[in-house]
XYZ file of C-alpha atoms in Angstrom:
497
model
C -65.141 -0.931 -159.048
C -67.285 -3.928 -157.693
C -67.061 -3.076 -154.688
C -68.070 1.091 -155.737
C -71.236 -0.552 -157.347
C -72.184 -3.106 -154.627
C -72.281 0.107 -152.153
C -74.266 2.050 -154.696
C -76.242 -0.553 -155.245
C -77.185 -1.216 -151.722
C -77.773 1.927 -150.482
C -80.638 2.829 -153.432
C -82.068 -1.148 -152.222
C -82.345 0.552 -148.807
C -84.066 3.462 -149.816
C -86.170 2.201 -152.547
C -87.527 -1.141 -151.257
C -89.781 -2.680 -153.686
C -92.528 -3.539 -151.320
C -92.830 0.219 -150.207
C -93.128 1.166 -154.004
C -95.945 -1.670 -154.880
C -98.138 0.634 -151.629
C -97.292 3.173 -152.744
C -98.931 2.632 -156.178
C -101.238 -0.028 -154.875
C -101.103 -1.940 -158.240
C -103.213 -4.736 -159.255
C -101.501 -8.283 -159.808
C -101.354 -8.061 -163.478
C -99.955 -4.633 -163.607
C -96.504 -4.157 -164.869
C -94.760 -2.687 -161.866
C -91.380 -1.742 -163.973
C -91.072 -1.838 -167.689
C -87.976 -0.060 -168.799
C -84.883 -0.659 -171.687
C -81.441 -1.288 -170.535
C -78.979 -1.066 -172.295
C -75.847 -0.246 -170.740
C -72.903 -2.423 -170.247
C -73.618 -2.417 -166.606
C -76.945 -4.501 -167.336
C -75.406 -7.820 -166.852
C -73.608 -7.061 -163.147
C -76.795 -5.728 -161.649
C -78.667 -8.521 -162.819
C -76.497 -10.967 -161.391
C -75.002 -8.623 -158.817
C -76.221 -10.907 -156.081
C -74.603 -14.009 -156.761
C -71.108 -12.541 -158.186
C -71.032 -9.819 -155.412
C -73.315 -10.225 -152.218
C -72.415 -13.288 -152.049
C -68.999 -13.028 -151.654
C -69.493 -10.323 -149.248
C -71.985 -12.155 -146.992
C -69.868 -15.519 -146.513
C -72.912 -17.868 -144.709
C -75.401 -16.830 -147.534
C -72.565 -17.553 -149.879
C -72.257 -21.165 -148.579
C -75.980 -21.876 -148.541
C -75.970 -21.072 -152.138
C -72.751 -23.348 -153.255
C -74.566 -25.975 -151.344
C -77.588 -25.424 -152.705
C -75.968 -25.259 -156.324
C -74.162 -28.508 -155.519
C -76.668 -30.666 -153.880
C -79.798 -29.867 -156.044
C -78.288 -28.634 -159.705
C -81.527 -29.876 -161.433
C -83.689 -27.498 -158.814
C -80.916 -24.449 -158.772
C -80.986 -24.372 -163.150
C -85.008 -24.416 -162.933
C -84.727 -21.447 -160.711
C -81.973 -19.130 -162.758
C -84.324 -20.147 -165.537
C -87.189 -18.541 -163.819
C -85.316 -15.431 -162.899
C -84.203 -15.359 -166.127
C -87.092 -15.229 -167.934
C -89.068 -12.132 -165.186
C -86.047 -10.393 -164.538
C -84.902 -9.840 -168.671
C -82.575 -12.770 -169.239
C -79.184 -11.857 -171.033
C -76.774 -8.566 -171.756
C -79.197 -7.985 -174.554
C -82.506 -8.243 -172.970
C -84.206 -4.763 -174.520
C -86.693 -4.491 -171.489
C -87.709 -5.932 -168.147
C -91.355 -6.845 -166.971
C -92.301 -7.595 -163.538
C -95.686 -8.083 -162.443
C -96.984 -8.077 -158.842
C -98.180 -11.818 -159.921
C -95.399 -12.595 -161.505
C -93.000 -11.508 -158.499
C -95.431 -13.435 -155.841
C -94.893 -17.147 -157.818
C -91.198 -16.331 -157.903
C -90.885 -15.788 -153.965
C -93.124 -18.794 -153.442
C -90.696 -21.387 -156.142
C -87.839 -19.670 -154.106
C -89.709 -20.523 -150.653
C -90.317 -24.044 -151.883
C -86.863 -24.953 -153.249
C -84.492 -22.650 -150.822
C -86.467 -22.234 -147.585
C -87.596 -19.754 -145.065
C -87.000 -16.231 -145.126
C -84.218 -13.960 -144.345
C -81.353 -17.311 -145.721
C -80.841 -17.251 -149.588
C -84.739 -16.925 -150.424
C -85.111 -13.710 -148.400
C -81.680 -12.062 -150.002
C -83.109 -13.052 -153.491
C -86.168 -11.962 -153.291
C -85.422 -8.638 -151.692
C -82.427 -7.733 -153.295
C -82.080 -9.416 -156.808
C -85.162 -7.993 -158.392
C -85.352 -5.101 -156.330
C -81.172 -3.945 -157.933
C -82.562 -4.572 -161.410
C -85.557 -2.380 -161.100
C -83.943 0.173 -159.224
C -81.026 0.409 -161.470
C -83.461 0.725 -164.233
C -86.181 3.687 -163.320
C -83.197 5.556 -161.469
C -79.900 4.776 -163.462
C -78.515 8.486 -163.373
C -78.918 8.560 -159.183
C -76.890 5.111 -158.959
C -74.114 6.167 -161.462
C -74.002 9.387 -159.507
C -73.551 7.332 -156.233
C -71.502 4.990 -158.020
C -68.867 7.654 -159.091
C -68.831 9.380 -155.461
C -68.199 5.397 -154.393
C -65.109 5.054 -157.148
C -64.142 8.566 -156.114
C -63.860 7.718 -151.925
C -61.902 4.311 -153.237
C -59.268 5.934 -155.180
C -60.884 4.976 -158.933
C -61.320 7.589 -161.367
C -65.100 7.935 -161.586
C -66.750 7.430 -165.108
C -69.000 10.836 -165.326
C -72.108 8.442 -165.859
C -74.789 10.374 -163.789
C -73.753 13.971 -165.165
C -75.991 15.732 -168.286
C -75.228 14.533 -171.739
C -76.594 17.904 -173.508
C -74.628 20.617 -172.064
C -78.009 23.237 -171.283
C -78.298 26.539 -173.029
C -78.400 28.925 -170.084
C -76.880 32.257 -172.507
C -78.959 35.198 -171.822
C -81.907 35.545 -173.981
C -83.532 38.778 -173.894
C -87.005 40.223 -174.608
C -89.287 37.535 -175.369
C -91.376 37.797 -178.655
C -95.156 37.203 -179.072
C -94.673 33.893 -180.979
C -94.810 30.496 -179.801
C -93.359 27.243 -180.717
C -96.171 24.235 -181.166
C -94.269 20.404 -181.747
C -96.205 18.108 -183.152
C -97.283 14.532 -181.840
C -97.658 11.266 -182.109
C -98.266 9.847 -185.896
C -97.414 12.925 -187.636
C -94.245 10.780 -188.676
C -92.888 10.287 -191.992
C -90.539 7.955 -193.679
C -87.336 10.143 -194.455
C -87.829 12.872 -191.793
C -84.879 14.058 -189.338
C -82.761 13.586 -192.620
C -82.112 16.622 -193.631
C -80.996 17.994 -190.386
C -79.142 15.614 -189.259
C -75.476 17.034 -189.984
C -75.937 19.794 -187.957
C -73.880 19.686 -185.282
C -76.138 20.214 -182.487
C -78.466 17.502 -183.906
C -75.304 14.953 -184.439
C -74.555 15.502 -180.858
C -78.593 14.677 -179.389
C -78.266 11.465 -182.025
C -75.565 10.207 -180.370
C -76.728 10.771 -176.797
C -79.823 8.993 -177.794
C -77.997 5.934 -179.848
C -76.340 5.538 -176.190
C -79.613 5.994 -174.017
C -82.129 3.614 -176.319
C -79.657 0.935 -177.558
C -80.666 1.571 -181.293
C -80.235 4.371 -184.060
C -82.828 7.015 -184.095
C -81.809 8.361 -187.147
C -82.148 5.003 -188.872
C -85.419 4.484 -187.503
C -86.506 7.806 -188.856
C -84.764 7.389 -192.138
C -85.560 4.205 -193.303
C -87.942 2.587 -191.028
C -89.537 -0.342 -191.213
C -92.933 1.590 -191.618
C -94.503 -0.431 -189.145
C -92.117 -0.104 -186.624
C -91.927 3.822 -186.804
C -95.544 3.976 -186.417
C -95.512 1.328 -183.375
C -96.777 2.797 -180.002
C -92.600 2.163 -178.482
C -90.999 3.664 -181.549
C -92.989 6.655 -182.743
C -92.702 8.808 -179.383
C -88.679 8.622 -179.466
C -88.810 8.982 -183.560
C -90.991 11.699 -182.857
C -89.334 13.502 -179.919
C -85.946 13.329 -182.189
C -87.836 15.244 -185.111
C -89.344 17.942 -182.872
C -85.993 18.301 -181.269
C -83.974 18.878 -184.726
C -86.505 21.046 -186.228
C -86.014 23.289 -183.090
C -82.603 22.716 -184.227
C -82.800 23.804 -187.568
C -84.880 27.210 -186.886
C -82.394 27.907 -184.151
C -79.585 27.071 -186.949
C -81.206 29.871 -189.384
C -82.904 32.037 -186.527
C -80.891 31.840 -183.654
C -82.030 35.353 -182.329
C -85.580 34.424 -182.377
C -85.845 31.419 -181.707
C -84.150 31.665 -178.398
C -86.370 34.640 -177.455
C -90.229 32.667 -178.174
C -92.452 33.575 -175.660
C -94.506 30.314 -175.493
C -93.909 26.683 -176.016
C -96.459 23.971 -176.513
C -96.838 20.580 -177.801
C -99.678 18.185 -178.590
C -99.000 14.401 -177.346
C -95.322 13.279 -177.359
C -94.825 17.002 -178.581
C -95.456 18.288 -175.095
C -91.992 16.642 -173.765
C -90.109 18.647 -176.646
C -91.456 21.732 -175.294
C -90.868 20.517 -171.657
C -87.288 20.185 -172.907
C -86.588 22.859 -175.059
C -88.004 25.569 -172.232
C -85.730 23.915 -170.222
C -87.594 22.281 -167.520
C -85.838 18.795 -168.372
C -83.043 17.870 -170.177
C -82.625 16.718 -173.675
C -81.910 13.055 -172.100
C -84.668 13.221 -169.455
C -87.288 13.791 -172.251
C -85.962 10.935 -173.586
C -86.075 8.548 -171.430
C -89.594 9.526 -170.359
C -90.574 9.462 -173.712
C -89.542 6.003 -174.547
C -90.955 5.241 -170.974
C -94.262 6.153 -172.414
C -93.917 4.586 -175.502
C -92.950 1.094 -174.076
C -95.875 1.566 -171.128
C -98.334 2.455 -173.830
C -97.261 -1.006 -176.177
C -98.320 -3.148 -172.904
C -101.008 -1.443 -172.036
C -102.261 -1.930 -175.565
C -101.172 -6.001 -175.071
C -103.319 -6.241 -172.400
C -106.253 -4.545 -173.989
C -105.822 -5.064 -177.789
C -109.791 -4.426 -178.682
C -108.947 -0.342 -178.754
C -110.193 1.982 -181.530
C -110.295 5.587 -182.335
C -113.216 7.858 -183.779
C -113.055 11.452 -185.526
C -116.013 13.131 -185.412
C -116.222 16.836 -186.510
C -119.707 19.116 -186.791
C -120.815 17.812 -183.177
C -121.242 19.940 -180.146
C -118.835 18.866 -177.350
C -121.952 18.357 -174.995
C -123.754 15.724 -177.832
C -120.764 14.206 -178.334
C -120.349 13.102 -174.771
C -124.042 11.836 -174.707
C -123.412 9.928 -177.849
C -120.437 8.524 -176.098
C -122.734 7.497 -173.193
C -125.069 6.117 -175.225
C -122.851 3.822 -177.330
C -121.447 2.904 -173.858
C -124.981 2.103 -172.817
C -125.676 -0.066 -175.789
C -122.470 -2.168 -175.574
C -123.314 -4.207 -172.498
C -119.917 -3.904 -170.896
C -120.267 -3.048 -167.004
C -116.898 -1.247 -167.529
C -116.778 0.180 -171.050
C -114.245 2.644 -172.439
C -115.854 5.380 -174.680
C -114.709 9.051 -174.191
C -113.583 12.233 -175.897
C -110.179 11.563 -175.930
C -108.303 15.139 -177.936
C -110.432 18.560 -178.586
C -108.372 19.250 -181.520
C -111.131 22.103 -182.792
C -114.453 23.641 -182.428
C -116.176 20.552 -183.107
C -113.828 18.447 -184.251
C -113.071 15.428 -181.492
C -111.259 12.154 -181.460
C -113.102 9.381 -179.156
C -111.251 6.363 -178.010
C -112.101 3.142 -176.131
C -112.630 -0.488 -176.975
C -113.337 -1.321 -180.337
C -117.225 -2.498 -180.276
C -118.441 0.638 -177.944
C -116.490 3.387 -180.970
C -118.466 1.071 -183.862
C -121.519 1.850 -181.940
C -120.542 5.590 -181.035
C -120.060 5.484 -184.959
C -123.047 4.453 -186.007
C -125.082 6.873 -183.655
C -122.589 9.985 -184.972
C -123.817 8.846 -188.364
C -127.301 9.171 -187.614
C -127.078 12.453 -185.792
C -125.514 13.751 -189.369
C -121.898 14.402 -187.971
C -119.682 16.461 -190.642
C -117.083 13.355 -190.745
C -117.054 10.401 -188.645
C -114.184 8.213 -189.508
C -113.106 4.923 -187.512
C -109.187 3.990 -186.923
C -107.929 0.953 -185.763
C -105.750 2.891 -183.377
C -104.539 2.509 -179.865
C -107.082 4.966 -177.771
C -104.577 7.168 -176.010
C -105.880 9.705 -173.613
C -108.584 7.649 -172.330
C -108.936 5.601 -169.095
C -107.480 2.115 -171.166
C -104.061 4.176 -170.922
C -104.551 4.736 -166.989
C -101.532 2.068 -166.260
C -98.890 4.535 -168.215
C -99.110 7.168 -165.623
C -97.145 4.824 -162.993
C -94.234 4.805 -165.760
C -93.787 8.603 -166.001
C -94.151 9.011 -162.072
C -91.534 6.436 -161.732
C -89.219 8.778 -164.272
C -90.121 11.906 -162.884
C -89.409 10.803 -159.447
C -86.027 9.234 -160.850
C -84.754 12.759 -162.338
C -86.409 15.394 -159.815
C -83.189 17.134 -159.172
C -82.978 18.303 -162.605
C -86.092 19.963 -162.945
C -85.748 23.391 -163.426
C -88.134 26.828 -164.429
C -88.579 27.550 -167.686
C -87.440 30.738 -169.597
C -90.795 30.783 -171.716
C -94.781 29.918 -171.298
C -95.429 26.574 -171.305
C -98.664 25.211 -172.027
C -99.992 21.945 -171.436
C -102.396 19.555 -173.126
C -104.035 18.064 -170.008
C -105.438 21.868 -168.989
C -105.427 23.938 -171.683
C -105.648 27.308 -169.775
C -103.182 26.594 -167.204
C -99.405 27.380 -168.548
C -96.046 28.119 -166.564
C -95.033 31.539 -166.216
C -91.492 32.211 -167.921
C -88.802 32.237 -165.361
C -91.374 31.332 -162.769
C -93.668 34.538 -163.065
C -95.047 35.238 -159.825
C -94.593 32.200 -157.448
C -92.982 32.126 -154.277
C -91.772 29.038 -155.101
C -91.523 28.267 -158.673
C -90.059 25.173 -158.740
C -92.456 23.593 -156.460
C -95.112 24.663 -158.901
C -92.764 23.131 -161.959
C -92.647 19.833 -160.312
C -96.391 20.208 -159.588
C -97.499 20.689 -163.409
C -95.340 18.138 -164.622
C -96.721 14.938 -162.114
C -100.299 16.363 -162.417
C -100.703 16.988 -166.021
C -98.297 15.141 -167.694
C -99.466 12.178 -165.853
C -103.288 13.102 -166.464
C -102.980 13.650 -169.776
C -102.178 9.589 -169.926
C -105.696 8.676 -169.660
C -107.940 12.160 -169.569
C -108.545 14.373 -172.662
C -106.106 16.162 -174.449
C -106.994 20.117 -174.944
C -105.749 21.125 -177.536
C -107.782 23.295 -178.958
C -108.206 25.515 -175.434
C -104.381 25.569 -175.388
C -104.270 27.990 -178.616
C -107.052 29.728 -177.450
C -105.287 30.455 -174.386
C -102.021 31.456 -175.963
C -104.548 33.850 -178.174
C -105.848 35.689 -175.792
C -102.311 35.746 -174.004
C -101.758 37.722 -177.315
C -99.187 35.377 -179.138
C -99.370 36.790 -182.791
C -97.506 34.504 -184.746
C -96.911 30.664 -184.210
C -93.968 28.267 -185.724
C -94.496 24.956 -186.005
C -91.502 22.497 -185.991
C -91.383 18.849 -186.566
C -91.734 16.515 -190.126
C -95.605 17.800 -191.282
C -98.093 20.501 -191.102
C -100.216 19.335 -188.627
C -100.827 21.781 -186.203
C -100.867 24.716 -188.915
C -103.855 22.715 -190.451
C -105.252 22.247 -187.066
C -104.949 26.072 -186.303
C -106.874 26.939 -189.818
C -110.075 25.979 -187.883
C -109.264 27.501 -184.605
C -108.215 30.738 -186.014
C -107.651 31.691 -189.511
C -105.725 35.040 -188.752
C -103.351 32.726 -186.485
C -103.368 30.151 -189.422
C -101.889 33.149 -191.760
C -99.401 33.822 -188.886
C -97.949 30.717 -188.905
C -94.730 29.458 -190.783
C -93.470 25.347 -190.308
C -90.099 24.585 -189.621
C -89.614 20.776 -191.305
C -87.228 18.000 -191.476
């Protein structure tokens, strides 16, 4: 088995070296290169896979380490400490940060206190950090790897890199004119998920996240804390779970049509339900690029905490942009942040960016007589102060690419509100090329652009979709729909939990 994971390992260290990544991206020294929870009993080997495995593998880097360890113990504990505290620390460590800064004063304390490249410094340096990141933005490809490894050396392999949620690929038949809308992030409520959670579908995606994130969903959803669920890490994943066993639920009591919708959408961490429930990604790949986003999101907030949101409704989209040029303006920042962040409605916006420049676009809104203007000490999501997140949903899609597949329904999406995939790949030559396309354009666009939402159920309008079900723990999109169209309002029905 050690040896099955030291191969695995190595070959992903060959074709994922860290330095090619950081050009790739071209990130700046305080950006969080890899930010992702761990945590699988395999956590602890591949953090110290180096010293309990290459090590005994390459015998003269083995002995410069025992001497080092034995003439300089003071030196050799300062420098585990070190590792320990950039590269997550324990069994238990929930997540692991490296910074391009960060990684740059750890090569130079190993160059001072172990020597020149390509001896112990070099092998740390290179392969250490690069294992731990590796094994966490592409766990599935290693396991798979790893079992082919166990396989070729006579083990019995452990099934780690194959689908947790077998997919529903049952014939469906004529698709209906109704669409399925998920809701996003902070519709949440204490309590929700609960009363779907013994069906058996939704027991089985509980589990399979319990295992993924470390932590019970259901709890979280259930009984909190409050400020917890509503924390940028936790809601998306509390969130994705609710849309998921709502979908559940109407599939429970309307199996026939809810397998036969002829559009999907969702708004915010709504739009990877959809992504999953058409089909495009597993159940466990929306996950984990959920929670992704959610954790990228928390430290981009960290590093920026003077954020703020602004509803405005009873503005024209055009003065509404001035205004937000003008507050910009007046705030004396040479980069500000102040932008229309979601088009929920005909007038009706939400404007993020730092928290002096949305005061000011407040206070102008007021005097231009806006309907409702309403400040929120909220994180301001779809604006460029959320531009960093993108790099952790590349990172995921690249991770999973081979299980991207064409939907069986329209899918709309948030970041281009008239653009939607065709079901079972309409007209393309080459459908899944397009798939992959949408999802690392818009998904990662929608990150730090504005959200469409309101062009998105004009779209599916005029695509004529008659009759719209909601699933997820409120009424939030049904409300939102009242002012977009009242005879689609009338033609909706909400599927809670």
């Amino acid at each position: 088995e050690w040896r099955a994971l030291y191969y695995a390992l190595c070959k992903f260290n060959q074709l994922n070296r860290t330095g090619i990544e950081w050009k790739a991206w071209g990130p700046q020294a305080d950006e969080i290169i890899y930010s992702y929870p761990d945590t699988s009993p395999y956590y602890f080997i591949t953090l110290y896979v180096f010293l309990d495995v290459f090590a005994k593998v390459c015998a003269p880097t083995a002995r410069k380490i025992e001497r080092f360890k034995g003439d300089t113990p003071v030196e050799w504990e300062s420098l585990m400490k070190k590792l320990e505290a950039v590269a997550g620390g324990n069994e238990y460590a929930q997540h692991n940060r490296i910074t391009v800064k960060q990684f740059m004063e750890m090569k130079r304390h190993w160059n001072k206190h172990i020597g020149v490249p390509r001896d112990i410094h070099a092998a740390l340096a290179d392969f250490l950090p690069g294992m731990c990141n590796i094994f966490r933005i592409r766990k599935c490809a290693v396991m798979q790897e790893y079992d082919r490894k166990l396989t070729e050396f006579g083990a019995e392999p452990v099934g780690q890199g194959l689908p947790d949620v077998a997919p529903d690929n049952a014939p469906r038949g004529e698709l209906l004119a109704q669409a399925v809308l998920f809701a996003g992030d902070g519709s949440h409520k204490l309590g929700m998920v609960k009363s779907a959670a013994e069906l058996p579908r939704v027991r089985e995606k509980l589990a399979v996240a319990k295992r993924i994130l470390g932590f019970d969903v259901l709890d979280l959803c259930v009984n909190g804390p409050p400020e917890k669920l509503e924390s940028l890490e936790y809601n998306g994943v509390a969130m994705y779970m609710a849309g998921w066993a709502a979908y559940e639920k109407f599939l429970y009591e309307e199996a026939d049509n809810a397998r036969r919708v002829g559009a999907i959408a969702g708004i915010e961490v709504g739009e990877y339900v959809a992504l999953s429930v058409a089909g495009i990604i597993p159940f466990e790949v929306g996950l984990e690029l959920v929670h992704a986003r959610g954790k990228a999101m928390q430290e981009a907030s960290l590093l920026i905490p003077d954020q703020a949101v602004c509803s405005v409704a009873g503005l024209a989209e055009e003065r509404v942009d001035q205004l937000c040029q003008l507050a910009k303006a007046s705030s004396g920042l040479e980069k500000d942040v102040c932008q229309i962040a979601t088009a929920l409605f005909p007038k009706g916006y939400v404007v993020g960016g730092r928290s002096k420049t949305i005061n000011a676009f407040h206070d102008l809104a007021m005097e231009e007589k806006a309907l409702q203007v309403k400040v929120m000490q909220q994180k301001a999501i779809h604006t460029p102060l959320m531009h960093p997140v993108q790099w952790a949903i590349k990172a995921k899609l690249r991770e999973h690419r081979h299980k991207i597949q064409v939907p069986w329904c329209d899918v709309y999406f948030n970041g281009n509100g008239s653009f939607y995939l065709p079901a079972c790949g309409g007209d393309y030559k080459e459908p899944l090329v397009e798939v992959e396309f949408a999802l690392n354009r818009f998904l990662c666009e929608t990150c730090w652009s504005p959200l469409r939402w309101e062009l998105v159920m004009l779209t599916m309008l005029e695509n004529k979709i008659t009759h719209f079900i909601e699933c997820g723990p409120s009424q939030q999109l049904k409300k939102l729909l009242k002012r977009i169209s009242k005879e689609a309002f009338e033609n909706t029905i909400c599927i809670t939990v």
